Coordinates of C-alpha atoms and ligand atoms in Angstrom, one line a residue:
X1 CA 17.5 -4.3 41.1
X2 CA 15.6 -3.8 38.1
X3 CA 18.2 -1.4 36.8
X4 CA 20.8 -3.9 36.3
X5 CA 19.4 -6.0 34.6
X6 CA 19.4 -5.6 30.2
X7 CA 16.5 -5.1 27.7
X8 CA 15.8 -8.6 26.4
X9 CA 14.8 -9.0 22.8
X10 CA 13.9 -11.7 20.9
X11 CA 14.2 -12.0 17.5
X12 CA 17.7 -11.5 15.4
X13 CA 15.6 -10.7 12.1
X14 CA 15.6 -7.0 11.0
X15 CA 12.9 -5.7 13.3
X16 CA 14.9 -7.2 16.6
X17 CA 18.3 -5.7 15.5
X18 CA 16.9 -2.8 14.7
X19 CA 15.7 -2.2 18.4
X20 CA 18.4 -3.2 19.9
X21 CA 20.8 -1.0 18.3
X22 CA 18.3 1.6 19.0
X23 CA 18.3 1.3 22.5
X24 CA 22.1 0.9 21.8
X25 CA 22.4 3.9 20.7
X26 CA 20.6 5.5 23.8
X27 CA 22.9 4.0 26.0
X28 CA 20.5 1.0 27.1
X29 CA 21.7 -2.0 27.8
X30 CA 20.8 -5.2 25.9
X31 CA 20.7 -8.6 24.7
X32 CA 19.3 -10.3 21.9
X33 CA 18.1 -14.1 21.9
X34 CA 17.8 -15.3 18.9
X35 CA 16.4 -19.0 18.1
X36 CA 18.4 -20.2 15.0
X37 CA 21.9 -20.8 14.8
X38 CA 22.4 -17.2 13.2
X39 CA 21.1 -14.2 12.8
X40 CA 18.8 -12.6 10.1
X41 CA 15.3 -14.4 10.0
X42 CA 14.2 -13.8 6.6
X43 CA 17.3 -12.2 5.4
X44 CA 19.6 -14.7 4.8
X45 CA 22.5 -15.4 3.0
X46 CA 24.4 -19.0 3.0
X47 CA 27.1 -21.3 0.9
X48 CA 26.4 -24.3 -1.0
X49 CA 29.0 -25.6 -3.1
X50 CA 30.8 -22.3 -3.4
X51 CA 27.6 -20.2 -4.7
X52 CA 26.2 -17.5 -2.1
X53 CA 22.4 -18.3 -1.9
X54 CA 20.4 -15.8 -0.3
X55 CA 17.0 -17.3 1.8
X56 CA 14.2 -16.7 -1.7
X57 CA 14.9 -13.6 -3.8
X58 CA 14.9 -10.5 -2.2
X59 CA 16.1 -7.1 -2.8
X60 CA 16.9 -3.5 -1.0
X61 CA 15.3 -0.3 -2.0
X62 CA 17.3 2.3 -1.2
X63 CA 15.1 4.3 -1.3
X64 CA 13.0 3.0 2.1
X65 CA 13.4 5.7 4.8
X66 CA 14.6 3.3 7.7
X67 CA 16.9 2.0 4.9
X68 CA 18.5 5.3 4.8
X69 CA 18.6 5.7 8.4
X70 CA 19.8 2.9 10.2
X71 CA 21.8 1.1 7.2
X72 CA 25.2 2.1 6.1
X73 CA 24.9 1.4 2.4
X74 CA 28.9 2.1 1.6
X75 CA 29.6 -0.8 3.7
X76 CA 26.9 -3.2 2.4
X77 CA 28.7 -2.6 -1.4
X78 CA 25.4 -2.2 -3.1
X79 CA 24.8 -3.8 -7.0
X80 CA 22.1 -2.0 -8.7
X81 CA 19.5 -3.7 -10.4
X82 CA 18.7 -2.3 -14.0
X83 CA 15.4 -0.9 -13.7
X84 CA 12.4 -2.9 -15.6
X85 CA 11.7 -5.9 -16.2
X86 CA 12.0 -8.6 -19.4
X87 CA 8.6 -10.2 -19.8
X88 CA 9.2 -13.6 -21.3
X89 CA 6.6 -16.2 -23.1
X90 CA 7.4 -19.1 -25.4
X91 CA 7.0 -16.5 -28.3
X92 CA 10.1 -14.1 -27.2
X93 CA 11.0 -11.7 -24.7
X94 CA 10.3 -7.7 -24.5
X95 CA 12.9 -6.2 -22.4
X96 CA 10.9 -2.9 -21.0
X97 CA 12.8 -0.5 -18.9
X98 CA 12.7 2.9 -17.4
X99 CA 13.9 5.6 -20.3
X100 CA 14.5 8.6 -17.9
X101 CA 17.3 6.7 -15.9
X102 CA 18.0 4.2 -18.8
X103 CA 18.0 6.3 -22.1
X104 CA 19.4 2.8 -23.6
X105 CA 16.0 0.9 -22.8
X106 CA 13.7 3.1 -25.0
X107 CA 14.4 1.4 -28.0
X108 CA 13.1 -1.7 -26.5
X109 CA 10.4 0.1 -24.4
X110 CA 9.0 2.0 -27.2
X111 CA 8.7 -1.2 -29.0
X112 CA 7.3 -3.7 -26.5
X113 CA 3.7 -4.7 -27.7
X114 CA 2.8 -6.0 -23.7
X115 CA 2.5 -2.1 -23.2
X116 CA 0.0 -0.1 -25.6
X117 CA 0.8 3.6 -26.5
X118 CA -2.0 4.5 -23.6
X119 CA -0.5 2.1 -21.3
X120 CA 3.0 3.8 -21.8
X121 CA 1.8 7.2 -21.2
X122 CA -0.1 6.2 -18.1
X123 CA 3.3 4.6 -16.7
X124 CA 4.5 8.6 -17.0
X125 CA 1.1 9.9 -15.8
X126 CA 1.5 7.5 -12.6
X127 CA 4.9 8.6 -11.9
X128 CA 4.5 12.3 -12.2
X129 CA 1.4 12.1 -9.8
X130 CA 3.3 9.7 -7.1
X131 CA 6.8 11.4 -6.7
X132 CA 4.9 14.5 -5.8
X133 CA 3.6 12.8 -3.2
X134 CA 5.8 12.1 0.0
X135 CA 6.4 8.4 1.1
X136 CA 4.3 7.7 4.1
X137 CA 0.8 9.9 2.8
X138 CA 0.8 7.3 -0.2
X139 CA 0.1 4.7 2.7
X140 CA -2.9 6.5 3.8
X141 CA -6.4 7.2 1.5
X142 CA -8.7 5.2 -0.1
X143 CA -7.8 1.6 -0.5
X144 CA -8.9 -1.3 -2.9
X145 CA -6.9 -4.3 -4.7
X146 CA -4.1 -3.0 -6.9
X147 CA -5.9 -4.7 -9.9
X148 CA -8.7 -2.4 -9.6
X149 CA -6.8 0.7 -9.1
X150 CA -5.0 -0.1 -12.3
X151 CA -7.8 -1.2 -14.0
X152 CA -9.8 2.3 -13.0
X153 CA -6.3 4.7 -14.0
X154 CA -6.8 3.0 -17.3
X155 CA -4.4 0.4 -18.3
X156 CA -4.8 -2.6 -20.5
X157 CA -5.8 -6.0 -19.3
X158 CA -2.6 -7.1 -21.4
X159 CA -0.5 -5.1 -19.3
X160 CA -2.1 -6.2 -15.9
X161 CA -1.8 -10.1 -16.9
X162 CA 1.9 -9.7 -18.7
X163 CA 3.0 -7.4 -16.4
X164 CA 2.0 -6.0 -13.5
X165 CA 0.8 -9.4 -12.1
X166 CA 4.2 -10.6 -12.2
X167 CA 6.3 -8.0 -11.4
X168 CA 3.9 -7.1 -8.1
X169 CA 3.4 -10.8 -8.0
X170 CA 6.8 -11.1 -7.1
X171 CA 7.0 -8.2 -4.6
X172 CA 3.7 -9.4 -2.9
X173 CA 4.5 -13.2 -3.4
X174 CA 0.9 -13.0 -4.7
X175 CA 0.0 -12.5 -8.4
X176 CA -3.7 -12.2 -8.3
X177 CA -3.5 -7.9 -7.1
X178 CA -5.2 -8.6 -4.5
X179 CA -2.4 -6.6 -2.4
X180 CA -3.4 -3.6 -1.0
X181 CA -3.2 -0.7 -3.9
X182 CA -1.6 1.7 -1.3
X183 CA 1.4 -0.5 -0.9
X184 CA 1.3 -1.2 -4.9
X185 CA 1.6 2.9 -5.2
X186 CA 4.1 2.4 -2.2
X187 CA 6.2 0.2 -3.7
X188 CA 6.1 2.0 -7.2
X189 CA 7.4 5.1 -5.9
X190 CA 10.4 3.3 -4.4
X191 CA 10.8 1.7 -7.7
X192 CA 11.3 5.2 -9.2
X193 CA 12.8 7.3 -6.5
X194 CA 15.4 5.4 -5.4
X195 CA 17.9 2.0 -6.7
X196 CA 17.1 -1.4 -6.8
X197 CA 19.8 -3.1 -5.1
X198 CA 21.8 -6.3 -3.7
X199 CA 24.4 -6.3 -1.4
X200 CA 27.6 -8.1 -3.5
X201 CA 28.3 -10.4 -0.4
X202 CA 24.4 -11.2 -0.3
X203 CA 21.6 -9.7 1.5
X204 CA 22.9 -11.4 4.7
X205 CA 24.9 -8.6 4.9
X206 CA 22.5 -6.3 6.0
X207 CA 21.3 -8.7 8.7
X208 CA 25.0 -9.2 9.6
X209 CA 25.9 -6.1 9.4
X210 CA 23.2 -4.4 12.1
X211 CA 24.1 -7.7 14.3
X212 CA 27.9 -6.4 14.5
X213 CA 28.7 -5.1 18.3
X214 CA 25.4 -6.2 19.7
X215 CA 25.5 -8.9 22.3
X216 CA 23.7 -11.6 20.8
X217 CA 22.9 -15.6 21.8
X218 CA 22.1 -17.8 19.3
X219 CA 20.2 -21.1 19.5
X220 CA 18.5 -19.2 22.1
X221 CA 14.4 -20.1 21.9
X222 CA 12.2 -18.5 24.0
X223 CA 9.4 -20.8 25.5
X224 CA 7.4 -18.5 27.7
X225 CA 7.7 -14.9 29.1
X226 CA 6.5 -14.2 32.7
X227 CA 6.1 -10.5 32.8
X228 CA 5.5 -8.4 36.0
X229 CA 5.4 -4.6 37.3
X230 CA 8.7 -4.6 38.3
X231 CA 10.5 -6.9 35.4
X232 CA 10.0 -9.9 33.0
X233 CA 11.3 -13.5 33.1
X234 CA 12.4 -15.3 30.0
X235 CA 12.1 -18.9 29.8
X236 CA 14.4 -21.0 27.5
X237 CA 15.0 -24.3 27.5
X238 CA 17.5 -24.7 29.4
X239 CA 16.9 -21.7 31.7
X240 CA 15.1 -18.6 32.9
X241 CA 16.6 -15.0 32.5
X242 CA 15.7 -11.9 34.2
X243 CA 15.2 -8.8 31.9
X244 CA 14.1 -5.2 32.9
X245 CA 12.2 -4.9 29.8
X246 CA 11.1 -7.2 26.5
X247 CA 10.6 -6.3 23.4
X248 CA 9.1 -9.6 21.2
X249 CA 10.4 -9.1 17.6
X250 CA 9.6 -12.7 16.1
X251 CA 7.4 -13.5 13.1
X252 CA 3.8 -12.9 13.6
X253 CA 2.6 -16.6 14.8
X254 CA 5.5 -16.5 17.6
X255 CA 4.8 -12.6 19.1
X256 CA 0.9 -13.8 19.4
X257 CA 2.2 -17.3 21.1
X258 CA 4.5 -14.9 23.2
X259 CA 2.3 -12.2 24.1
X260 CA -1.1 -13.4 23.7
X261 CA -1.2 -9.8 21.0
X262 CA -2.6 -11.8 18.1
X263 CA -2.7 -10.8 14.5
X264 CA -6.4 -11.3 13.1
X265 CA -6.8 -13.7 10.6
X266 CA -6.7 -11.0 8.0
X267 CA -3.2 -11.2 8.4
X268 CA -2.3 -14.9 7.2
X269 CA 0.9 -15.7 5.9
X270 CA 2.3 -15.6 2.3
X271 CA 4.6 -18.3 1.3
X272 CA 6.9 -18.9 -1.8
X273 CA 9.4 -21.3 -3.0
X274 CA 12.5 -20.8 -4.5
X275 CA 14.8 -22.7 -7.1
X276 CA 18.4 -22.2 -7.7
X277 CA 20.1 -23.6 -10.4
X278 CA 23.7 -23.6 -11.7
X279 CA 25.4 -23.3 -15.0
X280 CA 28.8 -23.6 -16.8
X281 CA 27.4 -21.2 -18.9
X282 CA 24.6 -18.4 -18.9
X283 CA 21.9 -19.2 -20.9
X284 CA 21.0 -15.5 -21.0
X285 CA 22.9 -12.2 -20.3
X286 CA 20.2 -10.4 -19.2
X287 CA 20.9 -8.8 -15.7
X288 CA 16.6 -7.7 -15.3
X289 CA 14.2 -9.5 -13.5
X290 CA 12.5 -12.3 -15.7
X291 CA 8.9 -12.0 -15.5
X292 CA 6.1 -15.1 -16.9
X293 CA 4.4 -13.6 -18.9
X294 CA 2.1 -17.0 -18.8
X295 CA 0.5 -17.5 -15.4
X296 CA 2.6 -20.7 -14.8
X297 CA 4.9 -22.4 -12.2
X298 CA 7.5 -19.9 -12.3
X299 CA 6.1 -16.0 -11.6
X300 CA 9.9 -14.6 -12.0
X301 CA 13.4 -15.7 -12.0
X302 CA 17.0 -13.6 -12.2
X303 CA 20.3 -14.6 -13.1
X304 CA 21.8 -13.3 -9.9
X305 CA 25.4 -14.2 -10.9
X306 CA 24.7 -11.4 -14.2
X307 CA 24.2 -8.8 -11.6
X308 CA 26.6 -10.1 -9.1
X309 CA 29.1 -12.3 -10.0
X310 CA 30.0 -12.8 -7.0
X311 CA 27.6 -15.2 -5.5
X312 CA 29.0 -18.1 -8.0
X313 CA 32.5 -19.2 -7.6
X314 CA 34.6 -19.0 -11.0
X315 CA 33.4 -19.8 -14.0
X316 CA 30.1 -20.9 -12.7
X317 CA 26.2 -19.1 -12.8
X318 CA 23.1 -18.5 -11.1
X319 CA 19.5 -18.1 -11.8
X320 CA 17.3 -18.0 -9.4
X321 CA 13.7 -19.2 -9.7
X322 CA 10.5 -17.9 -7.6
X323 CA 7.7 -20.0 -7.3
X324 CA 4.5 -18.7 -5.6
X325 CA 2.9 -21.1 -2.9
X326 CA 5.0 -24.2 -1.0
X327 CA 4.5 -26.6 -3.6
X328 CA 5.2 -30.0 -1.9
X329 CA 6.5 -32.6 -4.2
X330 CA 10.4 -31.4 -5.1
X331 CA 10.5 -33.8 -7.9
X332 CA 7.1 -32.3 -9.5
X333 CA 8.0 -28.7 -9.0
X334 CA 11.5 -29.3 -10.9
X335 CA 9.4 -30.6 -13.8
X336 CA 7.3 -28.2 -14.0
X337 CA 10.1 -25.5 -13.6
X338 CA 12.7 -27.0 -16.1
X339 CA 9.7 -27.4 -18.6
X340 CA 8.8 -23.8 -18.6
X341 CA 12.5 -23.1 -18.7
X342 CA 12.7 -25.2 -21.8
X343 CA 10.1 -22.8 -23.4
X344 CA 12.0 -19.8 -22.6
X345 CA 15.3 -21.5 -23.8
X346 CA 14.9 -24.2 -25.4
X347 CA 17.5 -27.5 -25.1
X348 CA 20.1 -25.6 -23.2
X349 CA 17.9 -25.3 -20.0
X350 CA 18.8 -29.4 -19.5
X351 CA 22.1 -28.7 -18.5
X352 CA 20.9 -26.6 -15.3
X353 CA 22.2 -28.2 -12.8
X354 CA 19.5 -27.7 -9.6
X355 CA 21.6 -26.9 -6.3
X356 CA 18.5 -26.4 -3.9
X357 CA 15.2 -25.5 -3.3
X358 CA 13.8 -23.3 -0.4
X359 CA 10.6 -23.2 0.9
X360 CA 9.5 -20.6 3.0
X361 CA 6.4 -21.0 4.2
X362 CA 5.7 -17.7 6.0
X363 CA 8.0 -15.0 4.0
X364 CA 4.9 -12.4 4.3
X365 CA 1.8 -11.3 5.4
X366 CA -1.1 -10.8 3.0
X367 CA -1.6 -7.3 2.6
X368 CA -5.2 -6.6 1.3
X369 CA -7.3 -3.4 0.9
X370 CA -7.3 -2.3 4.7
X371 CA -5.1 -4.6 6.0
X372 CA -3.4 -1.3 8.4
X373 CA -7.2 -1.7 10.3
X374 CA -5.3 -5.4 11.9
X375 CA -2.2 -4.8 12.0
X376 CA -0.5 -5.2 15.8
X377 CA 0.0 -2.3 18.7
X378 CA 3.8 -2.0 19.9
X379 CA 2.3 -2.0 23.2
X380 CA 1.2 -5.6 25.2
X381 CA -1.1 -5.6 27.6
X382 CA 1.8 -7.6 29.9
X383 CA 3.7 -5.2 31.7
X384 CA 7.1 -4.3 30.4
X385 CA 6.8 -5.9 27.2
X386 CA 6.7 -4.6 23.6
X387 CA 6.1 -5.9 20.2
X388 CA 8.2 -4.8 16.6
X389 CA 7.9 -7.4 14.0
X390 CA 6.5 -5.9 10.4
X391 CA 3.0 -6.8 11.7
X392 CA 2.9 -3.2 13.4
X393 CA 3.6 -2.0 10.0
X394 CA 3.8 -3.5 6.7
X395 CA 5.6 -7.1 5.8
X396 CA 8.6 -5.3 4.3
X397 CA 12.2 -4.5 5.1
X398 CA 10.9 -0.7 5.5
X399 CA 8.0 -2.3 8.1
X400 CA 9.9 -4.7 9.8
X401 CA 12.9 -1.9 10.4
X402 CA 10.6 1.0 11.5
X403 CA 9.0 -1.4 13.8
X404 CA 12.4 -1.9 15.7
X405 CA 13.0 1.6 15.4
X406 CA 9.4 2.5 16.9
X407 CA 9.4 -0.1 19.7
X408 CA 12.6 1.3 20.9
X409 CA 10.7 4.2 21.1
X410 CA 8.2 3.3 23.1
X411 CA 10.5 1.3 25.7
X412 CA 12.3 5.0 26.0
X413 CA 9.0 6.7 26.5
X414 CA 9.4 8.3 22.9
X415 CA 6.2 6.7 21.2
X416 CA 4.9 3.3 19.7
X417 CA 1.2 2.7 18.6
X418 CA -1.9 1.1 21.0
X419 CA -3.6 -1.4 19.7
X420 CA -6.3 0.4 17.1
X421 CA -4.3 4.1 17.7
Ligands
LIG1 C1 11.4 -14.7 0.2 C2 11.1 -13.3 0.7 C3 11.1 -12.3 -0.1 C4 10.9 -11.0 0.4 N1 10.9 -9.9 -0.5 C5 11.0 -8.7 0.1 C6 11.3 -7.6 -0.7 O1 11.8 -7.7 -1.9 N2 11.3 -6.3 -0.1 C7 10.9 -6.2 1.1 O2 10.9 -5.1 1.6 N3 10.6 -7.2 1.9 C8 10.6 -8.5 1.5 N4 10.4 -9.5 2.3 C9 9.9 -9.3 3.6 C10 11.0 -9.0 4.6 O3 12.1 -9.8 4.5 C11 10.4 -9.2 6.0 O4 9.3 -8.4 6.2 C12 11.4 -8.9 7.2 O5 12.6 -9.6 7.0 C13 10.8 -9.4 8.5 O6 11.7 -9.1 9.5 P1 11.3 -9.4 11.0 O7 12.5 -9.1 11.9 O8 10.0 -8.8 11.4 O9 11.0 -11.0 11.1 P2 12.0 -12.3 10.9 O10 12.9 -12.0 9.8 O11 11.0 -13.4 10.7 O12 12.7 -12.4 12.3 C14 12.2 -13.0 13.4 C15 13.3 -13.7 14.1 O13 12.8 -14.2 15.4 C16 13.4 -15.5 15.6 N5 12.5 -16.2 16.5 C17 11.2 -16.6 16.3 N6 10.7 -17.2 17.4 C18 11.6 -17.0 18.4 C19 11.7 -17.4 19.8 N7 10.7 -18.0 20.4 N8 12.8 -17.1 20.5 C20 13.9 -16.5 19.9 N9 13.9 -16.1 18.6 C21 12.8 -16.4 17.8 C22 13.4 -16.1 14.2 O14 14.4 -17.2 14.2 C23 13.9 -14.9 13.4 O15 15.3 -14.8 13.3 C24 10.6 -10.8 1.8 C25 10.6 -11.9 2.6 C26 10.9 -13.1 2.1 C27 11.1 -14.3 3.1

């Protein structure tokens, strides 16, 4: 009887289409439930008055090694992101870059004061010692906060407030360095060994584009899963469903609600709020990320529509804002923003015109120095059911995508991680 029946997962986000076009591909049959009225989780894409907003500021490394297996980046029509960063304050900008791949930026580079001569050769000196290294060993080692380990290889406070905090700060959607120093040296060799990217029809496309062929219900919330040697039932609201197998791949909260598998409190969430604003006109042409250089309201902000013109209809721009932390008040966070704004460009930043802002409460997990010790088993103690969400991993595009590759896995007897393995 059993036999019949599909693999159930649930969870459209990247870690749930990831398994099920694994098992796909092995010739398993299955179905995906997925809550919302869409797919994607927390890659997003939507329209609002003609601009393409994606859900907060994301990008895609190519250089992630699920990224290169399961994605098929020709299709996605990739935008590259200049490497670097410009790090503004009220007192100008310094546009730093990366002088092997962008021999134009080493005017600018050489000159910005943020970075001593030390702290520029150190930059080199970390490279050269991480792309020896492969990938995955650079998660593994000794561990501390990513401000320590940069404060111990030698760099300038300067550099850790003006830049590093920021720049990280925005990967980590925590400025304080707090993050785990393997992922910082992680995330810094797929800075450097691969692109920095955006899909030119948003990153919804990648969400969209792994949902394509699978057999997906949407608005499909799973209450409650009843799980048994010889199958699992599914409860929805307006039904039950019979599935051979389950694999949960929700946000951390829902796979502990669903499978009683909860993430220690090590693992809280990370939230951040995001601010998009339109223009007639750019008030910069700068296509790098804009870091603040002051610890204010705003850690970074892009003008998307300089890299992609696309997202903004004709004739119209984009900038992007992230905020750390759900602020609540909408009306006090837009002061806030549009006054540091005003610092960085004077008058002109009154005629931004805001289109929304996005809160998303739980975008990551914190990640601190020996945060792999918590993270979640792919197997349950129910029978027949299996986790992938990023919490088996890392909170990343590269974790949440090698947990759907690795709970595939272990349905097909291939693998997946015990608790504490
Ligand atoms: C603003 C932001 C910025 C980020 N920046 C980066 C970045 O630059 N680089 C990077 O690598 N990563 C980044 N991340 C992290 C990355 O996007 C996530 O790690 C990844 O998308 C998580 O995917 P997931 O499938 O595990 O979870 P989710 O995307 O959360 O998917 C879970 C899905 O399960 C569904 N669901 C939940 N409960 C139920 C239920 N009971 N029944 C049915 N369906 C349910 C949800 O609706 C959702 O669609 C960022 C995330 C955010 C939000």
């Amino acid at each position: 009887m059993t036999q019949m029946q599909p693999t159930v997962v649930i969870g459209g986000g990247l870690a749930g289409l990831t398994a099920a076009r694994a098992l796909r591909r092995a010739g398993v049959g299955v179905r995906v439930l997925e809550a919302a009225g869409e797919v994607g989780g927390r890659v997003r894409s939507r329209v609002l008055d003609g601009f393409t907003l994606d859900r907060g500021f994301q990008v895609l490394f190519t250089a992630y090694p699920a990224v290169g297996r399961e994605l098929d980046l020709a299709r996605l029509d990739l935008v590259t992101l200049p490497p670097g960063a410009v790090i503004m304050s009220p007192g100008g900008r310094e546009r730093v870059g990366d002088p092997v791949r962008d021999p134009k930026s080493l005017p600018t580079t050489l000159r910005a004061r943020t970075f001593s001569l030390k702290d520029k050769l150190l930059v080199g000196k970390l490279a050269a010692e991480l792309s020896g290294v492969p990938a995955a060993h650079l998660l593994l080692g000794d561990d501390e906060p990513t401000g320590d380990f940069l404060r111990r290889f030698g760099f300038s406070e300067r550099a850790i407030g003006r830049f590093f905090a920021p720049f990280f700060g925005g990967i980590f959607l925590k400025r304080d360095l707090s993050t785990s120093a393997r992922l910082f040296r992680y995330y810094f060799r797929m800075l450097l060994s691969g692109r920095t990217t955006l899909p030119r029809g948003g990153m919804g496309r990648v969400t969209q584009g792994l949902a394509e062929g699978l057999d997906v219900t949407l608005g499909a919330r799973v209450e409650a899963l009843s799980a048994r040697e010889d199958g699992v039932t599914v409860r929805l609201a307006d039904g039950t469903l019979e599935a051979s197998r389950v694999i949960v791949a929700t946000d951390p909260p829902e796979v502990a609600r669903l499978t009683g598998v909860s993430a220690p409190s090590a693992l809280t969430g990370v939230g951040s709020t995001y601010l998009y604003f339109a223009a007639t006109r750019p008030l910069d042409d700068e296509r790098r990320l804009l870091l603040n250089a002051e610890p204010g309201v705003i850690n970074n902000a892009i003008w998307v529509s300089n890299v992609n013109p696309l997202l903004a209809p004709e004739g119209q721009h984009l900038l992007v804002v992230t905020v750390l932390g759900v602020p609540e008040d909408d009306a006090a966070l837009e002061t806030a923003v549009r006054a540091e704004l005003g610092a960085w460009y004077g008058m002109a930043a009154a005629a931004l015109r805001l289109l929304a802002v996005e809160r998303i409460p739980f975008a990551q997990f914190a990640q601190p120095p020996g945060f792999a010790a918590h993270l979640l088993p792919h197997r349950t103690p129910l029978p027949n059911v299996v986790i992938a969400s990023e919490a088996t991993s890392m909170s990343s595009i590269q974790g949440a995508m090698e947990s759907g590759e690795q709970a595939a896995a272990c349905l097909l007897g291939r693998g997946g991680r015990a608790r504490g393995a």
